[in-house]
CSV table of C-alpha atoms and ligand atoms in Angstrom, one decimal:
chain,number,residue,atom,x,y,z
A,7,MET,CA,42.5,-86.1,-73.7
A,8,ALA,CA,41.4,-86.0,-70.1
A,9,SER,CA,44.9,-85.3,-68.9
A,10,LYS,CA,45.3,-82.5,-71.5
A,11,LEU,CA,42.1,-80.9,-70.2
A,12,GLY,CA,43.4,-81.4,-66.7
A,13,LEU,CA,46.7,-79.7,-67.6
A,14,LEU,CA,44.8,-76.8,-69.3
A,15,PHE,CA,42.6,-76.4,-66.2
A,16,GLY,CA,45.7,-76.5,-64.0
A,17,ILE,CA,47.3,-73.7,-66.0
A,18,LEU,CA,44.1,-71.7,-65.9
A,19,VAL,CA,43.9,-72.0,-62.2
A,20,ILE,CA,47.6,-71.0,-61.8
A,21,ALA,CA,47.0,-68.0,-64.1
A,22,PHE,CA,43.9,-67.0,-62.1
A,23,VAL,CA,45.7,-67.4,-58.8
A,24,MET,CA,48.7,-65.3,-60.0
A,25,GLN,CA,46.3,-62.6,-61.2
A,26,PHE,CA,44.6,-62.7,-57.9
A,27,GLN,CA,47.9,-62.4,-56.0
A,28,THR,CA,48.8,-59.4,-58.2
A,29,VAL,CA,45.5,-57.7,-57.1
A,30,ILE,CA,46.3,-58.4,-53.5
A,31,VAL,CA,49.8,-56.9,-53.9
A,32,ILE,CA,48.3,-53.8,-55.5
A,33,ALA,CA,45.8,-53.5,-52.7
A,34,GLN,CA,48.7,-53.2,-50.2
A,35,PRO,CA,48.8,-49.5,-49.2
A,36,GLN,CA,52.0,-47.5,-49.9
A,37,VAL,CA,51.8,-46.1,-46.4
A,38,PRO,CA,50.2,-47.6,-43.3
A,39,CYS,CA,47.8,-44.7,-42.7
A,40,TYR,CA,46.1,-41.6,-44.2
A,41,PHE,CA,44.6,-38.6,-42.3
A,42,ILE,CA,42.5,-36.0,-44.0
A,43,PHE,CA,41.7,-32.4,-43.0
A,44,GLY,CA,39.7,-29.7,-44.8
A,45,GLY,CA,36.3,-28.4,-46.0
A,46,SER,CA,33.5,-29.7,-48.2
A,47,LEU,CA,36.0,-30.8,-50.9
A,48,VAL,CA,37.0,-33.6,-48.6
A,49,ASP,CA,34.0,-34.0,-46.1
A,50,ASN,CA,32.7,-37.5,-46.3
A,51,GLY,CA,29.9,-37.3,-43.7
A,52,ASN,CA,31.1,-35.2,-40.8
A,53,ASN,CA,28.5,-32.5,-41.4
A,54,ASN,CA,25.6,-35.0,-41.5
A,55,ARG,CA,24.7,-34.5,-37.8
A,56,LEU,CA,25.6,-30.8,-37.5
A,57,VAL,CA,23.1,-28.0,-37.6
A,58,THR,CA,24.1,-26.5,-40.9
A,59,THR,CA,22.7,-25.8,-44.4
A,60,GLN,CA,26.1,-27.2,-45.7
A,61,LYS,CA,25.1,-30.9,-46.1
A,62,ALA,CA,25.2,-33.3,-49.0
A,63,ASN,CA,23.7,-36.5,-47.5
A,64,TYR,CA,20.8,-36.5,-50.0
A,65,LEU,CA,20.5,-37.4,-53.7
A,66,PRO,CA,21.6,-36.5,-56.3
A,67,TYR,CA,24.9,-36.2,-54.3
A,68,GLY,CA,26.5,-39.6,-54.4
A,69,ILE,CA,24.6,-40.8,-57.4
A,70,ASP,CA,27.8,-42.4,-58.8
A,71,PHE,CA,29.2,-43.4,-55.4
A,72,PRO,CA,28.9,-47.1,-54.3
A,73,GLN,CA,27.2,-46.3,-51.0
A,74,GLY,CA,25.0,-43.5,-52.5
A,75,ALA,CA,24.6,-40.2,-50.7
A,76,THR,CA,27.0,-40.2,-47.8
A,77,GLY,CA,27.6,-36.5,-47.2
A,78,ARG,CA,30.2,-36.2,-50.0
A,79,PHE,CA,29.7,-32.9,-52.0
A,80,THR,CA,30.0,-34.5,-55.4
A,81,ASN,CA,28.4,-37.2,-57.6
A,82,GLY,CA,31.1,-39.8,-56.9
A,83,ARG,CA,34.5,-39.8,-55.1
A,84,THR,CA,36.1,-36.8,-53.5
A,85,ILE,CA,39.8,-35.8,-54.2
A,86,ALA,CA,40.6,-37.4,-50.8
A,87,ASP,CA,39.0,-40.7,-51.8
A,88,LEU,CA,40.8,-40.8,-55.1
A,89,ILE,CA,44.2,-40.1,-53.6
A,90,GLY,CA,43.5,-42.8,-51.0
A,91,GLN,CA,42.8,-45.3,-53.8
A,92,ARG,CA,46.0,-44.4,-55.6
A,93,LEU,CA,47.9,-44.9,-52.4
A,94,GLY,CA,46.4,-48.4,-52.4
A,95,PHE,CA,43.9,-48.2,-49.5
A,96,PRO,CA,41.3,-50.9,-50.2
A,97,GLU,CA,38.6,-49.0,-48.2
A,98,PHE,CA,37.7,-45.3,-47.9
A,99,ILE,CA,39.0,-43.6,-44.8
A,100,PRO,CA,36.0,-43.2,-42.4
A,101,PRO,CA,34.7,-39.8,-41.2
A,102,TYR,CA,35.7,-38.8,-37.7
A,103,ALA,CA,32.0,-38.6,-36.7
A,104,THR,CA,31.6,-42.4,-37.0
A,105,ALA,CA,35.1,-43.9,-36.9
A,106,THR,CA,35.5,-46.9,-34.6
A,107,ASP,CA,38.6,-48.0,-32.6
A,108,ARG,CA,39.1,-50.8,-35.2
A,109,GLU,CA,39.1,-48.3,-38.1
A,110,ILE,CA,41.3,-45.4,-36.7
A,111,SER,CA,44.7,-47.1,-37.2
A,112,THR,CA,44.4,-46.7,-41.0
A,113,GLY,CA,43.3,-43.1,-40.7
A,114,VAL,CA,40.4,-40.7,-40.1
A,115,ASN,CA,38.8,-38.0,-42.2
A,116,TYR,CA,38.1,-34.8,-40.2
A,117,GLY,CA,36.8,-32.7,-43.2
A,118,SER,CA,33.8,-30.5,-42.6
A,119,GLY,CA,31.8,-28.5,-45.2
A,120,GLY,CA,32.0,-24.7,-44.5
A,121,ALA,CA,35.2,-25.1,-42.4
A,122,GLY,CA,38.0,-22.6,-42.7
A,123,ILE,CA,41.5,-21.7,-41.5
A,124,ARG,CA,39.8,-18.9,-39.6
A,125,LEU,CA,37.4,-19.8,-36.8
A,126,GLU,CA,34.5,-17.6,-37.9
A,127,THR,CA,34.6,-18.8,-41.5
A,128,GLY,CA,31.4,-20.5,-42.6
A,129,ARG,CA,29.3,-19.2,-39.7
A,130,ASN,CA,26.8,-17.9,-42.3
A,131,LEU,CA,26.0,-21.6,-43.1
A,132,GLY,CA,25.7,-22.9,-39.6
A,133,ASP,CA,27.8,-25.2,-37.6
A,134,ARG,CA,31.1,-26.6,-39.0
A,135,ILE,CA,34.3,-28.1,-37.6
A,136,SER,CA,37.0,-25.4,-38.1
A,137,LEU,CA,40.6,-26.5,-38.8
A,138,ASP,CA,41.5,-25.7,-35.2
A,139,ARG,CA,38.8,-28.1,-34.0
A,140,GLN,CA,39.9,-30.7,-36.6
A,141,LEU,CA,43.4,-30.5,-35.1
A,142,LEU,CA,42.0,-31.0,-31.6
A,143,ASN,CA,40.0,-34.0,-32.9
A,144,HIS,CA,43.2,-35.4,-34.3
A,145,ALA,CA,45.0,-34.9,-31.0
A,146,THR,CA,42.3,-37.1,-29.4
A,147,ILE,CA,42.7,-39.7,-32.1
A,148,VAL,CA,46.5,-39.8,-31.6
A,149,SER,CA,46.0,-40.3,-27.8
A,150,ARG,CA,43.5,-43.0,-28.5
A,151,LEU,CA,46.0,-44.8,-30.9
A,152,LYS,CA,48.7,-44.7,-28.2
A,153,LEU,CA,46.3,-46.1,-25.6
A,154,LEU,CA,45.1,-48.9,-27.9
A,155,GLN,CA,48.6,-49.8,-29.1
A,156,GLY,CA,50.1,-49.6,-25.6
A,157,ASN,CA,53.6,-48.6,-26.9
A,158,ILE,CA,54.1,-44.8,-27.3
A,159,THR,CA,57.4,-45.2,-29.2
A,160,PHE,CA,55.9,-47.5,-31.7
A,161,THR,CA,52.8,-45.3,-32.2
A,162,ASN,CA,55.0,-42.2,-32.7
A,163,GLU,CA,57.1,-44.0,-35.4
A,164,TYR,CA,53.9,-45.3,-37.0
A,165,ILE,CA,52.2,-41.9,-37.3
A,166,ASN,CA,55.3,-40.4,-38.8
A,167,LYS,CA,54.8,-42.7,-41.8
A,168,CYS,CA,51.3,-41.7,-42.6
A,169,ILE,CA,50.2,-39.3,-45.4
A,170,TYR,CA,48.3,-36.2,-44.2
A,171,LEU,CA,46.2,-34.4,-46.7
A,172,VAL,CA,45.1,-30.8,-46.0
A,173,ASN,CA,42.7,-29.1,-48.3
A,174,ILE,CA,41.3,-25.9,-46.8
A,175,GLY,CA,41.1,-22.2,-47.5
A,176,THR,CA,38.3,-22.0,-50.1
A,177,ASN,CA,35.7,-21.1,-47.4
A,178,ASP,CA,38.0,-18.4,-46.0
A,179,TYR,CA,37.2,-16.7,-49.3
A,180,VAL,CA,33.8,-17.9,-50.4
A,181,ASN,CA,32.2,-17.9,-47.0
A,182,ASN,CA,34.1,-15.1,-45.5
A,183,TYR,CA,36.3,-12.6,-47.4
A,184,LEU,CA,34.0,-12.4,-50.5
A,185,MET,CA,30.9,-11.8,-48.3
A,186,PRO,CA,31.6,-8.2,-47.0
A,187,GLN,CA,27.9,-7.9,-46.0
A,188,SER,CA,28.4,-10.7,-43.4
A,189,TYR,CA,32.1,-10.6,-42.5
A,190,LEU,CA,34.5,-7.7,-41.5
A,191,THR,CA,37.6,-9.2,-43.2
A,192,GLY,CA,36.7,-7.7,-46.6
A,193,ARG,CA,36.5,-4.3,-45.0
A,194,ILE,CA,39.6,-4.5,-42.8
A,195,TYR,CA,42.1,-6.2,-45.1
A,196,ASN,CA,43.1,-5.6,-48.8
A,197,PRO,CA,43.5,-8.9,-50.7
A,198,ASP,CA,47.2,-9.1,-50.2
A,199,GLN,CA,46.9,-8.4,-46.4
A,200,TYR,CA,44.2,-11.1,-46.2
A,201,ALA,CA,46.4,-13.6,-48.0
A,202,ALA,CA,49.2,-12.8,-45.6
A,203,ILE,CA,47.2,-13.2,-42.3
A,204,LEU,CA,45.6,-16.4,-43.6
A,205,THR,CA,49.0,-17.9,-44.5
A,206,GLN,CA,50.4,-16.9,-41.1
A,207,GLN,CA,47.6,-18.7,-39.2
A,208,TYR,CA,47.8,-21.7,-41.6
A,209,SER,CA,51.5,-21.9,-40.9
A,210,GLN,CA,50.8,-22.3,-37.2
A,211,GLN,CA,48.1,-24.9,-37.8
A,212,LEU,CA,50.4,-26.9,-40.1
A,213,THR,CA,53.1,-26.7,-37.4
A,214,THR,CA,50.6,-28.1,-34.8
A,215,LEU,CA,49.9,-31.0,-37.2
A,216,TYR,CA,53.7,-31.6,-37.4
A,217,ASN,CA,53.9,-31.5,-33.6
A,218,LEU,CA,51.2,-34.2,-33.5
A,219,GLY,CA,53.6,-36.5,-35.5
A,220,ALA,CA,52.8,-35.6,-39.2
A,221,ARG,CA,55.8,-35.6,-41.5
A,222,LYS,CA,54.4,-36.3,-45.0
A,223,VAL,CA,51.9,-33.6,-45.5
A,224,VAL,CA,50.1,-32.7,-48.8
A,225,VAL,CA,48.9,-29.1,-48.8
A,226,PHE,CA,46.4,-28.4,-51.5
A,227,GLY,CA,46.3,-24.9,-53.0
A,228,LEU,CA,43.0,-23.2,-53.8
A,229,GLY,CA,41.2,-24.2,-57.0
A,230,PRO,CA,39.9,-21.7,-59.6
A,231,ILE,CA,37.1,-20.3,-57.3
A,232,GLY,CA,36.3,-17.7,-59.9
A,233,CYS,CA,35.4,-20.5,-62.4
A,234,THR,CA,32.7,-22.0,-60.2
A,235,PRO,CA,29.1,-21.6,-61.5
A,236,ALA,CA,28.1,-19.9,-58.2
A,237,GLN,CA,30.7,-17.1,-58.6
A,238,ILE,CA,30.0,-16.8,-62.3
A,239,ALA,CA,26.3,-16.3,-61.6
A,240,ARG,CA,27.0,-13.9,-58.7
A,241,VAL,CA,29.5,-11.6,-60.3
A,242,GLY,CA,29.4,-12.2,-64.1
A,243,THR,CA,32.4,-12.6,-66.3
A,244,ASN,CA,32.0,-10.2,-69.2
A,245,GLY,CA,32.1,-13.1,-71.6
A,246,ARG,CA,35.2,-14.7,-70.2
A,247,PRO,CA,35.1,-18.3,-68.9
A,248,CYS,CA,35.8,-17.2,-65.3
A,249,VAL,CA,35.6,-14.3,-62.8
A,250,GLU,CA,39.2,-13.1,-63.2
A,251,SER,CA,39.1,-10.7,-60.3
A,252,ILE,CA,38.3,-13.5,-57.8
A,253,ASN,CA,41.0,-15.8,-59.3
A,254,ASN,CA,43.4,-13.0,-58.9
A,255,ILE,CA,42.5,-12.5,-55.2
A,256,THR,CA,42.8,-16.2,-54.4
A,257,MET,CA,46.1,-16.5,-56.4
A,258,LEU,CA,47.7,-14.2,-53.8
A,259,PHE,CA,47.1,-16.9,-51.2
A,260,ASN,CA,48.4,-19.7,-53.5
A,261,ASN,CA,51.5,-17.8,-54.3
A,262,ARG,CA,52.3,-17.5,-50.5
A,263,LEU,CA,51.5,-21.2,-49.9
A,264,ARG,CA,54.3,-22.5,-52.1
A,265,PRO,CA,57.1,-20.6,-50.1
A,266,LEU,CA,55.3,-21.5,-46.9
A,267,VAL,CA,55.8,-25.2,-47.7
A,268,ASP,CA,59.6,-24.6,-48.3
A,269,ASP,CA,59.8,-22.7,-45.0
A,270,LEU,CA,58.2,-25.5,-43.0
A,271,ASN,CA,60.5,-28.1,-44.7
A,272,ASN,CA,63.6,-26.0,-43.9
A,273,ASN,CA,62.6,-25.3,-40.3
A,274,LEU,CA,61.0,-28.5,-39.0
A,275,ARG,CA,63.2,-31.6,-38.8
A,276,ASP,CA,62.3,-34.4,-41.2
A,277,ALA,CA,59.3,-32.5,-42.4
A,278,ARG,CA,58.1,-33.4,-45.9
A,279,PHE,CA,55.4,-30.9,-46.8
A,280,THR,CA,54.4,-30.7,-50.5
A,281,PHE,CA,52.2,-28.2,-52.4
A,282,VAL,CA,49.5,-29.2,-54.9
A,283,ASN,CA,49.0,-26.5,-57.5
A,284,VAL,CA,45.2,-27.1,-58.0
A,285,SER,CA,44.6,-23.9,-60.1
A,286,GLY,CA,47.6,-24.6,-62.3
A,287,ILE,CA,46.5,-28.2,-63.0
A,288,ALA,CA,42.9,-27.1,-63.6
A,289,ALA,CA,44.1,-24.5,-66.1
A,290,ASN,CA,46.0,-26.8,-68.4
A,291,ARG,CA,43.9,-30.0,-68.4
A,292,LEU,CA,41.3,-30.8,-71.0
A,293,VAL,CA,38.7,-28.1,-70.5
A,294,LEU,CA,35.1,-29.0,-69.5
A,295,PRO,CA,32.5,-26.3,-69.4
A,296,ASN,CA,32.1,-24.3,-66.1
A,297,VAL,CA,28.5,-25.3,-65.6
A,298,PRO,CA,26.9,-27.4,-62.9
A,299,CYS,CA,25.6,-30.9,-63.6
A,300,CYS,CA,22.8,-30.9,-61.0
A,301,GLN,CA,20.0,-28.4,-60.7
A,302,ILE,CA,21.1,-25.9,-58.1
A,303,GLN,CA,19.2,-24.0,-55.3
A,304,SER,CA,19.9,-20.4,-54.4
A,305,ASN,CA,22.7,-21.5,-52.0
A,306,GLY,CA,24.6,-23.3,-54.8
A,307,LEU,CA,23.9,-26.9,-53.6
A,308,CYS,CA,21.9,-29.4,-55.6
A,309,VAL,CA,18.0,-29.4,-55.3
A,310,PRO,CA,17.2,-32.5,-53.2
A,311,ASN,CA,16.1,-35.5,-55.3
A,312,SER,CA,16.4,-33.6,-58.6
A,313,ILE,CA,17.6,-35.4,-61.7
A,314,PRO,CA,21.2,-34.5,-62.6
A,315,CYS,CA,22.7,-34.3,-66.1
A,316,PRO,CA,22.8,-37.7,-67.7
A,317,ASN,CA,26.5,-37.5,-68.7
A,318,ARG,CA,28.4,-36.7,-65.5
A,319,THR,CA,31.7,-36.6,-67.2
A,320,SER,CA,30.6,-33.6,-69.3
A,321,THR,CA,30.8,-30.8,-66.8
A,322,ALA,CA,33.7,-29.5,-64.6
A,323,TRP,CA,31.3,-28.9,-61.7
A,324,TYR,CA,28.6,-31.0,-60.0
A,325,ASP,CA,26.9,-28.2,-58.2
A,326,GLY,CA,27.5,-24.4,-57.9
A,327,PHE,CA,30.8,-24.9,-55.9
A,328,HIS,CA,32.1,-28.4,-56.0
A,329,PRO,CA,33.9,-30.3,-58.8
A,330,SER,CA,32.4,-33.4,-60.4
A,331,GLU,CA,34.2,-36.7,-59.9
A,332,ILE,CA,35.8,-36.4,-63.3
A,333,SER,CA,37.5,-33.2,-62.3
A,334,ASN,CA,38.6,-34.7,-59.1
A,335,SER,CA,40.0,-37.7,-61.0
A,336,ARG,CA,42.1,-35.6,-63.3
A,337,LEU,CA,43.4,-33.6,-60.3
A,338,ALA,CA,44.2,-36.8,-58.4
A,339,ALA,CA,46.1,-38.2,-61.4
A,340,ARG,CA,48.5,-35.3,-61.6
A,341,ALA,CA,48.8,-34.8,-57.9
A,342,TYR,CA,49.8,-38.4,-57.5
A,343,ILE,CA,52.2,-38.4,-60.5
A,344,ALA,CA,53.1,-34.9,-61.6
A,345,ARG,CA,53.4,-34.2,-65.3
A,346,SER,CA,55.3,-31.0,-64.6
A,347,PRO,CA,57.2,-29.8,-61.6
A,348,LEU,CA,54.7,-26.9,-61.4
A,349,ASP,CA,51.9,-29.4,-60.7
A,350,VAL,CA,53.0,-30.5,-57.3
A,351,SER,CA,56.3,-29.7,-55.5
A,352,PRO,CA,58.8,-30.4,-54.1
A,353,ASN,CA,57.4,-34.1,-54.3
A,354,ASP,CA,54.4,-35.6,-56.0
A,355,ILE,CA,52.4,-37.8,-53.8
A,356,SER,CA,53.7,-41.1,-55.2
A,357,THR,CA,57.3,-39.9,-54.4
A,358,LEU,CA,56.3,-38.6,-51.0
A,359,ALA,CA,54.8,-42.0,-50.1
A,360,ARG,CA,58.1,-43.7,-50.8
A,361,LEU,CA,60.3,-41.3,-48.9
B,30,NAG,C1,57.8,-50.5,-28.4
B,30,NAG,O1,58.1,-50.2,-29.8
B,30,NAG,C2,59.5,-50.0,-30.1
B,30,NAG,C3,59.6,-49.5,-31.5
B,30,NAG,O2,58.9,-50.3,-32.4
B,30,NAG,C4,60.2,-51.3,-29.8
B,30,NAG,O3,61.6,-51.1,-30.1
B,30,NAG,C5,60.0,-51.7,-28.4
B,30,NAG,O4,60.6,-53.0,-28.2
B,30,NAG,C6,58.6,-51.8,-28.0
B,30,NAG,N1,58.4,-51.9,-26.5
B,30,NAG,C7,57.7,-52.9,-26.0
B,30,NAG,C8,57.6,-53.0,-24.6
B,30,NAG,O5,57.1,-53.8,-26.7
B,31,NAG,C1,44.1,-10.4,-63.1
B,31,NAG,O1,45.5,-10.5,-63.1
B,31,NAG,C2,46.0,-10.5,-64.5
B,31,NAG,C3,47.5,-10.9,-64.4
B,31,NAG,O2,48.2,-10.2,-63.4
B,31,NAG,C4,45.8,-9.1,-65.0
B,31,NAG,O3,46.3,-9.0,-66.4
B,31,NAG,C5,44.3,-8.8,-65.0
B,31,NAG,O4,44.0,-7.5,-65.5
B,31,NAG,C6,43.7,-9.0,-63.7
B,31,NAG,N1,42.2,-9.0,-63.8
B,31,NAG,C7,41.4,-8.4,-62.9
B,31,NAG,C8,40.0,-8.4,-63.3
B,31,NAG,O5,41.8,-7.9,-61.9
B,32,NAG,C1,50.8,-23.2,-60.8
B,32,NAG,O1,50.9,-23.7,-62.1
B,32,NAG,C2,50.8,-22.6,-63.1
B,32,NAG,C3,50.6,-23.2,-64.4
B,32,NAG,O2,51.4,-24.4,-64.6
B,32,NAG,C4,52.0,-21.7,-62.9
B,32,NAG,O3,51.9,-20.6,-63.8
B,32,NAG,C5,52.0,-21.2,-61.5
B,32,NAG,O4,53.2,-20.4,-61.3
B,32,NAG,C6,52.0,-22.3,-60.5
B,32,NAG,N1,51.8,-21.7,-59.2
B,32,NAG,C7,52.5,-22.0,-58.1
B,32,NAG,C8,52.2,-21.3,-56.8
B,32,NAG,O5,53.4,-22.9,-58.2
B,33,NAG,C1,30.1,-37.4,-72.0
B,33,NAG,O1,30.8,-36.2,-72.1
B,33,NAG,C2,32.2,-36.3,-72.4
B,33,NAG,C3,32.8,-34.9,-72.4
B,33,NAG,O2,32.0,-34.0,-73.1
B,33,NAG,C4,32.3,-37.0,-73.8
B,33,NAG,O3,33.7,-37.1,-74.1
B,33,NAG,C5,31.7,-38.3,-73.7
B,33,NAG,O4,31.7,-38.9,-75.0
B,33,NAG,C6,30.2,-38.2,-73.3
B,33,NAG,N1,29.7,-39.5,-73.1
B,33,NAG,C7,28.5,-39.9,-73.6
B,33,NAG,C8,28.1,-41.3,-73.3
B,33,NAG,O5,27.8,-39.1,-74.2
């Protein structure tokens, strides 16, 4: 009897240990490092100490996030957090603002709410770290890694293996082109010309990222900006679910981004850029209403310390501009493993990680 129990206990321990080992194997990241660039869709605290109205380090932001309100512009995890988890990173990538020497070898998040491809983008909100400055910050981090590692060849090979996520451009519309009272761009360029100059500048910035050692680069297209509660409230929809004229304008940029990714792959040796069709994925997933979950202020952000909707998987948006975690999760799922070649191309992120 005693020996039977002992045997059963032994089997249970082995089963437990095997399960535990499986967990450890899953927790091993697919790539050694992960760097993140962009605006408020990926910011995880870089704006907290900047002088800007574009901050989210207060409740009800972060209400479903383990560490609470960190500066993430959603109730839970951002798209960058969710992709990081799918890649197997056991911890969230730290913000540039607080990253320590010990942390930087697995990656850094440079994202800043209000930031754009263009330097002036977001100045109506206050300070922000533009994509050009994010790239300068990355150059500093790369130098730092080389110094800490003490072997430049090794570090160069190492940073070639990382995944780089770039999610920017929304503010170049929302906090620039679509505000003709504050910015000249809307008066100088027609929508197609604006998409062209934005793409041209972005192409140079992505080439700079490549020159800093990036090879596996995930470029996010713009989401359905005309479906955000803030734009719906501002412009009206004539009974349609979204502001079509805005989606048509931003689609011009998305349509240029996909061929840009092909150009970069053809012209830069060993480059593996890939395009995530955010609008396309949003359009054919299970539809949630285009209303915010939190109570919003006139600037579209949540009212500090207000009580958000009880069911945070019931709305597409958390505030006037930013998707709720459920929308981010659905996007992450299809960006990681595409359901159609139109979702993400030429490689979905799970394939890119293995290349
Ligand atoms: C530096 O790294 C390269 C590539 O990993 C390796 O071949 C070389 O031996 C290293 N050099 C030193 C001095 O450790
Ligand atoms: C948006 O584009 C679609 C497809 O090209 C077109 O049918 C529609 O009229 C456009 N809507 C607006 C408001 O510009
Ligand atoms: C994005 O996906 C939609 C719907 O699947 C598709 O119609 C559109 O052509 C795609 N856009 C790009 C730039 O690939
Ligand atoms: C929350 O909302 C989603 C989407 O409408 C629904 O499927 C789910 O059942 C709701 N959950 C609760 C607890 O009401």
